[in-house]
Amino acid sequence: MQLTEMVVTRREQALALRDTAFLGRFLQPASPSDAARALGIRANLAHHHAKRHVTLGLLMEVKRELGRGYYQLAARTFKYRSSLLPTGDPGEHAAVTSGLLHDAFLAEHAACDRLNDGQDAEWNGCAARPRRQEPFH
């Protein structure tokens, strides 16, 4: 059963949580092969990562069907003390910055004016609406 929240206590678990592209494929039950196809990586590499995340307690096997294992995140929310990954850790800065940029991009994309009205399925685009400039913090 998936937990609502999991407190991560080991550094290797906190480091593994940075693998958001891979772990994000297991919000719902999925096989490592499904994740491999979606991410464009080799299936054996996805299986290796899944087993590693299971060993770390971040993923759990939820069912087996026709010899395929299906995994899901062990919790909906993970948290850890900042002392596990000190603030000065360059990887943490990169992960936080990447997450902020990703969120900002998705917000902008959702707010843009659509240019393609379904005329050409191969192309899509949007134009940003003019906004008041706010200082970057």
The first five atom37 places (N, CA, C, CB, O) and aatype in JSON, in Angstrom:
{
  "aatype": [12, 5, 10, 16, 6, 12, 19, 19, 16, 1, 1, 6, 5, 0, 10, 0, 10, 1, 3, 16, 0, 13, 10, 7, 1, 13, 10, 5, 14, 0, 15, 14, 15, 3, 0, 0, 1, 0, 10, 7, 9, 1, 0, 2, 10, 0, 8, 8, 8, 0, 11, 1, 8, 19, 16, 10, 7, 10, 10, 12, 6, 19, 11, 1, 6, 10, 7, 1, 7, 18, 18, 5, 10, 0, 0, 1, 16, 13, 11, 18, 1, 15, 15, 10, 10, 14, 16, 7, 3, 14, 7, 6, 8, 0, 0, 19, 16, 15, 7, 10, 10, 8, 3, 0, 13, 10, 0, 6, 8, 0, 0, 4, 3, 1, 10, 2, 3, 7, 5, 3, 0, 6, 17, 2, 7, 4, 0, 0, 1, 14, 1, 1, 5, 6, 14, 13, 8],
  "atom_mask": [
    [1, 1, 1, 1, 1],
    [1, 1, 1, 1, 1],
    [1, 1, 1, 1, 1],
    [1, 1, 1, 1, 1],
    [1, 1, 1, 1, 1],
    [1, 1, 1, 1, 1],
    [1, 1, 1, 1, 1],
    [1, 1, 1, 1, 1],
    [1, 1, 1, 1, 1],
    [1, 1, 1, 1, 1],
    [1, 1, 1, 1, 1],
    [1, 1, 1, 1, 1],
    [1, 1, 1, 1, 1],
    [1, 1, 1, 1, 1],
    [1, 1, 1, 1, 1],
    [1, 1, 1, 1, 1],
    [1, 1, 1, 1, 1],
    [1, 1, 1, 1, 1],
    [1, 1, 1, 1, 1],
    [1, 1, 1, 1, 1],
    [1, 1, 1, 1, 1],
    [1, 1, 1, 1, 1],
    [1, 1, 1, 1, 1],
    [1, 1, 1, 0, 1],
    [1, 1, 1, 1, 1],
    [1, 1, 1, 1, 1],
    [1, 1, 1, 1, 1],
    [1, 1, 1, 1, 1],
    [1, 1, 1, 1, 1],
    [1, 1, 1, 1, 1],
    [1, 1, 1, 1, 1],
    [1, 1, 1, 1, 1],
    [1, 1, 1, 1, 1],
    [1, 1, 1, 1, 1],
    [1, 1, 1, 1, 1],
    [1, 1, 1, 1, 1],
    [1, 1, 1, 1, 1],
    [1, 1, 1, 1, 1],
    [1, 1, 1, 1, 1],
    [1, 1, 1, 0, 1],
    [1, 1, 1, 1, 1],
    [1, 1, 1, 1, 1],
    [1, 1, 1, 1, 1],
    [1, 1, 1, 1, 1],
    [1, 1, 1, 1, 1],
    [1, 1, 1, 1, 1],
    [1, 1, 1, 1, 1],
    [1, 1, 1, 1, 1],
    [1, 1, 1, 1, 1],
    [1, 1, 1, 1, 1],
    [1, 1, 1, 1, 1],
    [1, 1, 1, 1, 1],
    [1, 1, 1, 1, 1],
    [1, 1, 1, 1, 1],
    [1, 1, 1, 1, 1],
    [1, 1, 1, 1, 1],
    [1, 1, 1, 0, 1],
    [1, 1, 1, 1, 1],
    [1, 1, 1, 1, 1],
    [1, 1, 1, 1, 1],
    [1, 1, 1, 1, 1],
    [1, 1, 1, 1, 1],
    [1, 1, 1, 1, 1],
    [1, 1, 1, 1, 1],
    [1, 1, 1, 1, 1],
    [1, 1, 1, 1, 1],
    [1, 1, 1, 0, 1],
    [1, 1, 1, 1, 1],
    [1, 1, 1, 0, 1],
    [1, 1, 1, 1, 1],
    [1, 1, 1, 1, 1],
    [1, 1, 1, 1, 1],
    [1, 1, 1, 1, 1],
    [1, 1, 1, 1, 1],
    [1, 1, 1, 1, 1],
    [1, 1, 1, 1, 1],
    [1, 1, 1, 1, 1],
    [1, 1, 1, 1, 1],
    [1, 1, 1, 1, 1],
    [1, 1, 1, 1, 1],
    [1, 1, 1, 1, 1],
    [1, 1, 1, 1, 1],
    [1, 1, 1, 1, 1],
    [1, 1, 1, 1, 1],
    [1, 1, 1, 1, 1],
    [1, 1, 1, 1, 1],
    [1, 1, 1, 1, 1],
    [1, 1, 1, 0, 1],
    [1, 1, 1, 1, 1],
    [1, 1, 1, 1, 1],
    [1, 1, 1, 0, 1],
    [1, 1, 1, 1, 1],
    [1, 1, 1, 1, 1],
    [1, 1, 1, 1, 1],
    [1, 1, 1, 1, 1],
    [1, 1, 1, 1, 1],
    [1, 1, 1, 1, 1],
    [1, 1, 1, 1, 1],
    [1, 1, 1, 0, 1],
    [1, 1, 1, 1, 1],
    [1, 1, 1, 1, 1],
    [1, 1, 1, 1, 1],
    [1, 1, 1, 1, 1],
    [1, 1, 1, 1, 1],
    [1, 1, 1, 1, 1],
    [1, 1, 1, 1, 1],
    [1, 1, 1, 1, 1],
    [1, 1, 1, 1, 1],
    [1, 1, 1, 1, 1],
    [1, 1, 1, 1, 1],
    [1, 1, 1, 1, 1],
    [1, 1, 1, 1, 1],
    [1, 1, 1, 1, 1],
    [1, 1, 1, 1, 1],
    [1, 1, 1, 1, 1],
    [1, 1, 1, 1, 1],
    [1, 1, 1, 1, 1],
    [1, 1, 1, 0, 1],
    [1, 1, 1, 1, 1],
    [1, 1, 1, 1, 1],
    [1, 1, 1, 1, 1],
    [1, 1, 1, 1, 1],
    [1, 1, 1, 1, 1],
    [1, 1, 1, 1, 1],
    [1, 1, 1, 0, 1],
    [1, 1, 1, 1, 1],
    [1, 1, 1, 1, 1],
    [1, 1, 1, 1, 1],
    [1, 1, 1, 1, 1],
    [1, 1, 1, 1, 1],
    [1, 1, 1, 1, 1],
    [1, 1, 1, 1, 1],
    [1, 1, 1, 1, 1],
    [1, 1, 1, 1, 1],
    [1, 1, 1, 1, 1],
    [1, 1, 1, 1, 1],
    [1, 1, 1, 1, 1]
  ],
  "atom_positions": [
    [[0.84, -1.18, 0.0], [0.0, 0.0, 0.0], [0.89, 1.25, 0.0], [-0.96, -0.01, 1.22], [1.83, 1.36, 0.79]],
    [[0.58, 2.18, -0.87], [1.36, 3.41, -1.0], [1.12, 4.3, 0.22], [0.99, 4.16, -2.3], [-0.01, 4.52, 0.64]],
    [[2.23, 4.81, 0.77], [2.15, 5.73, 1.91], [1.8, 7.13, 1.42], [3.48, 5.75, 2.69], [2.06, 7.48, 0.27]],
    [[1.22, 7.92, 2.29], [0.97, 9.32, 1.98], [2.28, 10.08, 1.99], [-0.03, 9.94, 2.98], [2.53, 10.91, 1.11]],
    [[3.13, 9.8, 2.98], [4.4, 10.5, 3.1], [5.47, 9.55, 3.62], [4.27, 11.73, 4.03], [5.2, 8.71, 4.48]],
    [[6.67, 9.69, 3.09], [7.8, 8.88, 3.55], [8.94, 9.83, 3.92], [8.25, 7.85, 2.46], [9.3, 10.72, 3.15]],
    [[9.5, 9.61, 5.1], [10.66, 10.37, 5.52], [11.9, 9.56, 5.15], [10.62, 10.68, 7.06], [12.1, 8.45, 5.63]],
    [[12.72, 10.14, 4.28], [13.93, 9.5, 3.81], [15.04, 9.82, 4.81], [14.31, 9.97, 2.37], [15.23, 10.98, 5.17]],
    [[15.76, 8.79, 5.24], [16.76, 8.99, 6.29], [18.19, 8.74, 5.83], [16.46, 8.1, 7.44], [19.14, 9.05, 6.56]],
    [[18.37, 8.17, 4.64], [19.72, 7.86, 4.16], [20.09, 8.75, 2.98], [19.83, 6.36, 3.76], [19.25, 9.07, 2.14]],
    [[21.35, 9.14, 2.94], [21.84, 10.02, 1.87], [21.61, 9.4, 0.49], [23.33, 10.31, 2.06], [21.22, 10.11, -0.44]],
    [[21.85, 8.1, 0.34], [21.67, 7.48, -0.98], [20.21, 7.52, -1.43], [22.17, 6.03, -0.96], [19.94, 7.58, -2.63]],
    [[19.28, 7.48, -0.49], [17.87, 7.63, -0.84], [17.59, 9.05, -1.34], [16.96, 7.29, 0.37], [16.93, 9.25, -2.36]],
    [[18.1, 10.04, -0.6], [17.89, 11.44, -0.99], [18.51, 11.71, -2.36], [18.49, 12.39, 0.07], [17.92, 12.41, -3.18]],
    [[19.69, 11.16, -2.61], [20.33, 11.33, -3.91], [19.5, 10.68, -5.01], [21.74, 10.73, -3.89], [19.35, 11.24, -6.1]],
    [[18.95, 9.5, -4.73], [18.15, 8.79, -5.73], [16.86, 9.53, -6.07], [17.83, 7.38, -5.23], [16.33, 9.37, -7.17]],
    [[16.35, 10.32, -5.15], [15.13, 11.09, -5.41], [15.33, 12.12, -6.52], [14.67, 11.78, -4.14], [14.35, 12.65, -7.06]],
    [[16.57, 12.42, -6.84], [16.85, 13.35, -7.94], [16.51, 12.75, -9.3], [18.32, 13.76, -7.9], [16.4, 13.48, -10.29]],
    [[16.35, 11.46, -9.35], [16.05, 10.77, -10.62], [14.57, 10.95, -10.94], [16.42, 9.25, -10.53], [13.84, 9.98, -11.12]],
    [[14.14, 12.21, -11.02], [12.72, 12.52, -11.17], [12.12, 12.05, -12.49], [12.52, 13.99, -11.03], [10.95, 11.68, -12.54]],
    [[12.91, 12.07, -13.55], [12.37, 11.63, -14.85], [11.97, 10.16, -14.77], [13.41, 11.85, -15.99], [10.91, 9.77, -15.25]],
    [[12.82, 9.36, -14.15], [12.54, 7.93, -14.03], [11.44, 7.68, -13.0], [13.82, 7.16, -13.64], [10.45, 7.0, -13.3]],
    [[11.6, 8.22, -11.81], [10.62, 7.98, -10.75], [9.24, 8.51, -11.13], [11.09, 8.62, -9.45], [8.22, 7.94, -10.72]],
    [[9.2, 9.58, -11.9], [7.92, 10.15, -12.32], [7.1, 9.23, -13.19], [0.0, 0.0, 0.0], [5.89, 9.43, -13.34]],
    [[7.73, 8.22, -13.76], [7.0, 7.23, -14.58], [6.23, 6.24, -13.73], [7.98, 6.48, -15.48], [5.47, 5.42, -14.25]],
    [[6.42, 6.3, -12.4], [5.8, 5.33, -11.51], [4.79, 5.99, -10.56], [6.86, 4.6, -10.71], [4.58, 5.52, -9.44]],
    [[4.19, 7.08, -11.02], [3.11, 7.69, -10.24], [1.93, 6.72, -10.16], [2.66, 9.04, -10.86], [1.24, 6.64, -9.15]],
    [[1.72, 5.99, -11.24], [0.75, 4.91, -11.32], [1.54, 3.63, -11.6], [-0.36, 5.18, -12.44], [2.67, 3.72, -12.08]],
    [[0.99, 2.46, -11.32], [1.74, 1.23, -11.6], [2.21, 1.16, -13.05], [0.87, 0.01, -11.27], [1.44, 1.38, -13.99]],
    [[3.5, 0.85, -13.21], [4.1, 0.75, -14.54], [5.25, -0.24, -14.48], [4.59, 2.14, -15.06], [5.84, -0.45, -13.42]],
    [[5.56, -0.82, -15.61], [6.71, -1.73, -15.67], [7.94, -0.93, -16.05], [6.46, -2.88, -16.69], [7.83, 0.13, -16.66]],
    [[9.12, -1.41, -15.68], [10.35, -0.75, -16.11], [10.45, -0.65, -17.63], [11.56, -1.48, -15.55], [11.02, 0.31, -18.15]],
    [[9.91, -1.64, -18.35], [9.93, -1.59, -19.82], [9.09, -0.43, -20.34], [9.42, -2.92, -20.41], [9.46, 0.22, -21.31]],
    [[7.95, -0.17, -19.69], [7.12, 0.98, -20.06], [7.9, 2.28, -19.86], [5.81, 1.01, -19.22], [7.89, 3.16, -20.71]],
    [[8.59, 2.37, -18.71], [9.39, 3.56, -18.42], [10.51, 3.71, -19.44], [9.96, 3.49, -16.98], [10.81, 4.82, -19.88]],
    [[11.13, 2.6, -19.81], [12.23, 2.64, -20.78], [11.76, 3.19, -22.11], [12.83, 1.23, -20.98], [12.42, 4.05, -22.71]],
    [[10.61, 2.71, -22.58], [10.07, 3.21, -23.85], [9.77, 4.7, -23.78], [8.79, 2.44, -24.23], [10.09, 5.46, -24.7]],
    [[9.16, 5.12, -22.69], [8.79, 6.53, -22.54], [10.01, 7.44, -22.45], [7.92, 6.71, -21.3], [9.97, 8.58, -22.91]],
    [[11.08, 6.95, -21.85], [12.28, 7.76, -21.65], [13.32, 7.58, -22.75], [12.89, 7.44, -20.33], [14.3, 8.32, -22.81]],
    [[13.1, 6.59, -23.62], [14.07, 6.34, -24.68], [15.37, 5.74, -24.19], [0.0, 0.0, 0.0], [16.44, 6.05, -24.73]],
    [[15.28, 4.89, -23.17], [16.48, 4.21, -22.67], [16.33, 2.7, -22.84], [16.73, 4.56, -21.17], [15.24, 2.22, -23.14]],
    [[17.41, 1.98, -22.67], [17.36, 0.52, -22.82], [16.57, -0.1, -21.67], [18.79, -0.07, -22.87], [16.62, 0.37, -20.54]],
    [[15.84, -1.14, -21.99], [14.99, -1.81, -20.99], [15.82, -2.36, -19.83], [14.19, -2.94, -21.64], [15.4, -2.28, -18.67]],
    [[17.0, -2.94, -20.14], [17.8, -3.51, -19.05], [18.27, -2.42, -18.08], [19.0, -4.27, -19.62], [18.41, -2.69, -16.88]],
    [[18.53, -1.22, -18.57], [18.93, -0.11, -17.71], [17.75, 0.31, -16.83], [19.43, 1.08, -18.55], [17.93, 0.59, -15.64]],
    [[16.56, 0.36, -17.4], [15.37, 0.71, -16.62], [15.1, -0.33, -15.53], [14.14, 0.84, -17.55], [14.73, 0.02, -14.41]],
    [[15.28, -1.61, -15.87], [15.09, -2.67, -14.87], [16.11, -2.53, -13.74], [15.2, -4.07, -15.52], [15.78, -2.7, -12.57]],
    [[17.34, -2.21, -14.1], [18.4, -2.01, -13.09], [18.02, -0.86, -12.15], [19.77, -1.71, -13.78], [18.11, -0.99, -10.93]],
    [[17.58, 0.27, -12.72], [17.19, 1.42, -11.91], [15.99, 1.08, -11.02], [16.85, 2.61, -12.81], [15.96, 1.47, -9.85]],
    [[15.02, 0.37, -11.56], [13.84, 0.01, -10.76], [14.25, -0.85, -9.57], [12.81, -0.75, -11.63], [13.8, -0.61, -8.45]],
    [[15.1, -1.84, -9.8], [15.54, -2.71, -8.7], [16.3, -1.9, -7.65], [16.43, -3.86, -9.23], [16.14, -2.12, -6.45]],
    [[17.13, -0.96, -8.1], [17.88, -0.11, -7.18], [16.92, 0.74, -6.34], [18.87, 0.81, -7.95], [17.09, 0.86, -5.13]],
    [[15.91, 1.32, -6.97], [14.93, 2.15, -6.25], [14.07, 1.31, -5.31], [14.04, 2.89, -7.24], [13.65, 1.8, -4.26]],
    [[13.81, 0.05, -5.66], [13.09, -0.85, -4.75], [13.97, -1.12, -3.52], [12.71, -2.2, -5.47], [13.49, -1.08, -2.39]],
    [[15.25, -1.41, -3.76], [16.19, -1.67, -2.66], [16.27, -0.46, -1.72], [17.59, -2.02, -3.21], [16.4, -0.62, -0.51]],
    [[16.21, 0.73, -2.28], [16.27, 1.95, -1.47], [14.93, 2.27, -0.8], [16.7, 3.13, -2.34], [14.86, 3.16, 0.05]],
    [[13.87, 1.55, -1.17], [12.56, 1.76, -0.57], [11.74, 2.86, -1.22], [0.0, 0.0, 0.0], [10.72, 3.28, -0.67]],
    [[12.17, 3.35, -2.4], [11.45, 4.42, -3.07], [10.36, 3.91, -4.0], [12.42, 5.28, -3.84], [9.36, 4.59, -4.23]],
    [[10.56, 2.73, -4.54], [9.56, 2.06, -5.38], [9.14, 0.77, -4.7], [10.11, 1.78, -6.81], [9.9, 0.2, -3.92]],
    [[7.93, 0.32, -5.0], [7.47, -0.97, -4.5], [6.78, -1.72, -5.64], [6.5, -0.79, -3.29], [6.13, -1.12, -6.49]],
    [[6.94, -3.03, -5.63], [6.26, -3.84, -6.63], [4.81, -3.98, -6.19], [6.94, -5.24, -6.81], [4.53, -4.39, -5.06]],
    [[3.88, -3.63, -7.09], [2.47, -3.68, -6.72], [1.73, -4.84, -7.36], [1.8, -2.39, -7.11], [0.67, -5.25, -6.88]],
    [[2.28, -5.38, -8.46], [1.65, -6.56, -9.06], [2.61, -7.21, -10.05], [0.32, -6.19, -9.75], [3.58, -6.6, -10.5]],
    [[2.29, -8.45, -10.38], [3.01, -9.2, -11.4], [1.99, -9.77, -12.34], [3.9, -10.32, -10.78], [1.0, -10.39, -11.93]],
    [[2.25, -9.56, -13.64], [1.33, -10.05, -14.66], [2.14, -10.62, -15.81], [0.4, -8.93, -15.15], [2.96, -9.92, -16.41]],
    [[1.91, -11.89, -16.12], [2.6, -12.55, -17.22], [4.12, -12.36, -17.13], [2.09, -12.01, -18.55], [4.79, -12.11, -18.13]],
    [[4.64, -12.49, -15.91], [6.08, -12.38, -15.7], [6.62, -10.96, -15.64], [0.0, 0.0, 0.0], [7.82, -10.77, -15.46]],
    [[5.76, -9.97, -15.79], [6.18, -8.56, -15.73], [5.88, -8.0, -14.35], [5.47, -7.72, -16.82], [4.79, -8.19, -13.8]],
    [[6.86, -7.3, -13.8], [6.66, -6.62, -12.53], [6.18, -5.2, -12.78], [0.0, 0.0, 0.0], [6.68, -4.52, -13.67]],
    [[5.22, -4.78, -12.0], [4.7, -3.41, -12.08], [5.01, -2.72, -10.75], [3.16, -3.39, -12.38], [4.73, -3.24, -9.68]],
    [[5.59, -1.53, -10.86], [6.06, -0.8, -9.69], [5.33, 0.53, -9.58], [7.57, -0.59, -9.76], [4.82, 1.07, -10.56]],
    [[5.31, 1.04, -8.36], [4.72, 2.33, -8.08], [5.56, 2.99, -6.99], [3.21, 2.21, -7.65], [6.24, 2.31, -6.22]],
    [[5.51, 4.32, -6.94], [6.22, 5.02, -5.88], [5.75, 4.51, -4.53], [6.0, 6.55, -5.99], [4.56, 4.24, -4.34]],
    [[6.67, 4.36, -3.59], [6.34, 3.86, -2.26], [5.52, 4.87, -1.47], [7.6, 3.5, -1.51], [4.82, 4.51, -0.52]],
    [[5.61, 6.14, -1.84], [4.86, 7.2, -1.15], [4.48, 8.28, -2.15], [5.69, 7.8, 0.02], [5.09, 8.41, -3.21]],
    [[3.45, 9.05, -1.8], [3.07, 10.18, -2.66], [3.98, 11.37, -2.43], [1.61, 10.58, -2.4], [4.19, 12.19, -3.33]],
    [[4.53, 11.47, -1.21], [5.42, 12.57, -0.86], [6.64, 12.0, -0.16], [4.71, 13.62, 0.03], [6.53, 11.14, 0.71]],
    [[7.81, 12.49, -0.55], [9.06, 12.12, 0.11], [9.65, 13.38, 0.72], [10.06, 11.43, -0.89], [9.61, 14.45, 0.1]],
    [[10.2, 13.26, 1.9], [10.91, 14.4, 2.47], [12.14, 13.9, 3.21], [9.99, 15.21, 3.41], [12.19, 12.75, 3.67]],
    [[13.13, 14.8, 3.33], [14.36, 14.46, 4.03], [14.95, 15.72, 4.64], [15.38, 13.78, 3.08], [14.69, 16.83, 4.19]],
    [[15.74, 15.51, 5.68], [16.41, 16.64, 6.33], [17.44, 17.22, 5.38], [17.07, 16.2, 7.67], [18.12, 16.49, 4.67]],
    [[17.56, 18.53, 5.38], [18.5, 19.19, 4.49], [19.94, 18.79, 4.78], [18.36, 20.7, 4.6], [20.81, 18.94, 3.93]],
    [[20.2, 18.28, 5.97], [21.57, 17.86, 6.31], [22.0, 16.63, 5.5], [21.67, 17.55, 7.81], [23.19, 16.37, 5.37]],
    [[21.04, 15.86, 4.94], [21.42, 14.72, 4.1], [22.09, 15.18, 2.82], [20.18, 13.87, 3.76], [23.05, 14.55, 2.35]],
    [[21.59, 16.27, 2.25], [22.19, 16.87, 1.05], [22.42, 18.34, 1.38], [21.27, 16.7, -0.23], [21.52, 19.17, 1.22]],
    [[23.62, 18.67, 1.85], [23.87, 20.05, 2.25], [23.54, 21.04, 1.15], [25.32, 20.21, 2.66], [23.63, 20.73, -0.04]],
    [[23.17, 22.23, 1.57], [22.77, 23.28, 0.65], [23.84, 23.58, -0.38], [22.45, 24.54, 1.4], [23.52, 23.95, -1.51]],
    [[25.09, 23.41, -0.03], [26.19, 23.7, -0.96], [26.4, 22.63, -1.99], [0.0, 0.0, 0.0], [27.26, 22.78, -2.86]],
    [[25.64, 21.55, -1.95], [25.8, 20.44, -2.9], [25.38, 20.91, -4.29], [24.95, 19.21, -2.46], [24.22, 21.24, -4.5]],
    [[26.33, 20.96, -5.26], [26.0, 21.48, -6.59], [24.87, 20.71, -7.27], [27.23, 21.44, -7.47], [24.08, 21.29, -8.01]],
    [[24.79, 19.42, -7.03], [23.71, 18.63, -7.64], [22.35, 19.05, -7.14], [0.0, 0.0, 0.0], [21.38, 19.05, -7.9]],
    [[22.27, 19.41, -5.87], [21.0, 19.85, -5.31], [20.59, 21.18, -5.93], [21.1, 19.98, -3.77], [19.42, 21.38, -6.28]],
    [[21.56, 22.09, -6.08], [21.26, 23.37, -6.71], [20.75, 23.14, -8.13], [22.51, 24.27, -6.72], [19.78, 23.77, -8.56]],
    [[21.41, 22.26, -8.86], [21.0, 21.98, -10.24], [19.6, 21.39, -10.28], [22.0, 21.02, -10.93], [18.79, 21.77, -11.12]],
    [[19.31, 20.46, -9.36], [17.99, 19.82, -9.34], [16.9, 20.85, -9.0], [17.98, 18.66, -8.32], [15.84, 20.85, -9.62]],
    [[17.16, 21.7, -8.02], [16.18, 22.71, -7.63], [15.96, 23.69, -8.77], [16.63, 23.46, -6.35], [14.82, 24.01, -9.11]],
    [[17.06, 24.17, -9.37], [16.95, 25.12, -10.48], [16.21, 24.5, -11.65], [18.35, 25.59, -10.92], [15.35, 25.13, -12.25]],
    [[16.55, 23.26, -11.97], [15.89, 22.56, -13.07], [14.39, 22.43, -12.8], [16.51, 21.17, -13.29], [13.58, 22.64, -13.7]],
    [[14.03, 22.09, -11.58], [12.62, 21.96, -11.21], [11.89, 23.28, -11.34], [0.0, 0.0, 0.0], [10.76, 23.33, -11.83]],
    [[12.53, 24.37, -10.88], [11.9, 25.68, -10.98], [11.72, 26.1, -12.43], [12.74, 26.73, -10.24], [10.67, 26.63, -12.8]],
    [[12.74, 25.86, -13.25], [12.63, 26.2, -14.67], [11.54, 25.37, -15.34], [13.98, 25.97, -15.38], [10.77, 25.89, -16.15]],
    [[11.48, 24.09, -15.01], [10.46, 23.2, -15.58], [9.07, 23.7, -15.22], [10.66, 21.76, -15.08], [8.19, 23.78, -16.08]],
    [[8.86, 24.03, -13.93], [7.56, 24.52, -13.48], [7.2, 25.84, -14.17], [7.56, 24.7, -11.96], [6.06, 26.05, -14.58]],
    [[8.2, 26.74, -14.28], [7.96, 28.03, -14.92], [7.6, 27.84, -16.39], [9.18, 28.94, -14.79], [6.71, 28.51, -16.92]],
    [[8.31, 26.92, -17.06], [8.02, 26.65, -18.48], [6.59, 26.13, -18.64], [9.03, 25.64, -19.06], [5.85, 26.6, -19.5]],
    [[6.21, 25.17, -17.82], [4.86, 24.6, -17.92], [3.79, 25.66, -17.64], [4.7, 23.43, -16.95], [2.75, 25.69, -18.3]],
    [[4.05, 26.54, -16.67], [3.09, 27.6, -16.36], [2.97, 28.56, -17.55], [3.52, 28.37, -15.09], [1.86, 28.97, -17.91]],
    [[4.1, 28.92, -18.15], [4.08, 29.82, -19.3], [3.37, 29.16, -20.48], [5.51, 30.23, -19.71], [2.57, 29.79, -21.18]],
    [[3.67, 27.89, -20.69], [3.07, 27.17, -21.81], [1.56, 27.09, -21.64], [3.67, 25.75, -21.94], [0.81, 27.23, -22.61]],
    [[1.11, 26.87, -20.43], [-0.33, 26.78, -20.17], [-1.01, 28.14, -20.37], [-0.59, 26.28, -18.74], [-2.19, 28.21, -20.72]],
    [[-0.26, 29.22, -20.14], [-0.85, 30.56, -20.22], [-0.71, 31.2, -21.6], [-0.22, 31.45, -19.2], [-1.22, 32.3, -21.81]],
    [[-0.03, 30.55, -22.52], [0.21, 31.18, -23.81], [-1.0, 31.07, -24.73], [1.44, 30.55, -24.48], [-1.9, 30.27, -24.51]],
    [[-1.0, 31.9, -25.76], [-2.05, 31.85, -26.78], [-1.69, 30.77, -27.79], [-2.24, 33.24, -27.48], [-0.6, 30.8, -28.35]],
    [[-2.57, 29.85, -28.01], [-2.31, 28.76, -28.96], [-2.29, 29.28, -30.39], [-3.37, 27.65, -28.81], [-3.16, 30.07, -30.78]],
    [[-1.29, 28.85, -31.16], [-1.18, 29.27, -32.55], [-1.78, 28.24, -33.5], [0.27, 29.52, -32.9], [-2.21, 28.58, -34.61]],
    [[-1.81, 26.99, -33.08], [-2.31, 25.92, -33.94], [-3.73, 25.57, -33.5], [-1.37, 24.66, -33.88], [-3.95, 25.13, -32.37]],
    [[-4.67, 25.75, -34.38], [-6.06, 25.43, -34.07], [-6.43, 24.05, -34.61], [-7.0, 26.48, -34.66], [-7.55, 23.84, -35.08]],
    [[-5.48, 23.11, -34.53], [-5.73, 21.76, -35.0], [-5.61, 21.62, -36.5], [0.0, 0.0, 0.0], [-6.02, 20.6, -37.05]],
    [[-5.07, 22.62, -37.17], [-4.97, 22.58, -38.62], [-3.89, 21.61, -39.08], [-4.67, 23.97, -39.17], [-4.04, 20.95, -40.1]],
    [[-2.81, 21.53, -38.32], [-1.71, 20.66, -38.71], [-1.24, 19.91, -37.48], [-0.54, 21.47, -39.36], [-0.63, 20.5, -36.59]],
    [[-1.52, 18.62, -37.42], [-1.2, 17.82, -36.24], [0.29, 17.69, -36.0], [-1.81, 16.46, -36.37], [0.71, 17.36, -34.89]],
    [[1.1, 17.95, -37.02], [2.54, 17.79, -36.88], [3.19, 18.98, -36.17], [3.18, 17.61, -38.24], [4.28, 18.85, -35.62]],
    [[2.53, 20.12, -36.17], [3.1, 21.33, -35.59], [2.19, 21.89, -34.52], [3.35, 22.37, -36.68], [0.97, 21.81, -34.6]],
    [[2.81, 22.46, -33.52], [2.08, 23.14, -32.46], [2.93, 24.31, -32.01], [1.75, 22.19, -31.28], [4.16, 24.26, -32.13]],
    [[2.33, 25.34, -31.51], [3.1, 26.49, -31.05], [2.27, 27.38, -30.18], [0.0, 0.0, 0.0], [1.06, 27.22, -30.07]],
    [[2.93, 28.33, -29.56], [2.21, 29.29, -28.76], [3.01, 30.58, -28.71], [1.95, 28.75, -27.34], [4.22, 30.58, -28.94]],
    [[2.34, 31.64, -28.41], [2.98, 32.95, -28.27], [2.68, 33.46, -26.88], [2.49, 33.95, -29.37], [1.54, 33.43, -26.42]],
    [[3.71, 33.93, -26.21], [3.53, 34.44, -24.85], [2.73, 35.73, -24.88], [4.89, 34.67, -24.16], [2.91, 36.57, -25.76]],
    [[1.87, 35.88, -23.92], [1.11, 37.11, -23.77], [2.0, 38.15, -23.11], [-0.2, 36.87, -22.94], [2.77, 37.81, -22.21]],
    [[1.91, 39.38, -23.52], [2.7, 40.42, -22.85], [2.27, 40.53, -21.39], [2.53, 41.79, -23.57], [1.08, 40.52, -21.07]],
    [[3.26, 40.64, -20.52], [2.97, 40.77, -19.1], [3.83, 41.86, -18.49], [3.2, 39.43, -18.37], [4.81, 42.32, -19.07]],
    [[3.43, 42.24, -17.31], [4.23, 43.19, -16.56], [5.49, 42.47, -16.11], [3.43, 43.79, -15.33], [5.42, 41.37, -15.56]],
    [[6.63, 43.07, -16.33], [7.91, 42.48, -15.93], [8.07, 42.58, -14.43], [9.09, 43.18, -16.64], [7.86, 43.64, -13.84]],
    [[8.44, 41.46, -13.8], [8.72, 41.45, -12.38], [10.18, 41.12, -12.2], [7.82, 40.45, -11.63], [10.74, 40.36, -12.99]],
    [[10.81, 41.67, -11.17], [12.23, 41.39, -10.96], [12.44, 39.92, -10.62], [12.81, 42.28, -9.84], [11.62, 39.3, -9.95]],
    [[13.54, 39.38, -11.09], [13.91, 37.99, -10.83], [14.56, 37.9, -9.46], [14.85, 37.45, -11.93], [15.46, 38.68, -9.15]],
    [[14.11, 36.97, -8.65], [14.67, 36.82, -7.28], [15.67, 35.72, -7.25], [13.57, 36.55, -6.25], [16.25, 35.44, -6.2]]
  ]
}
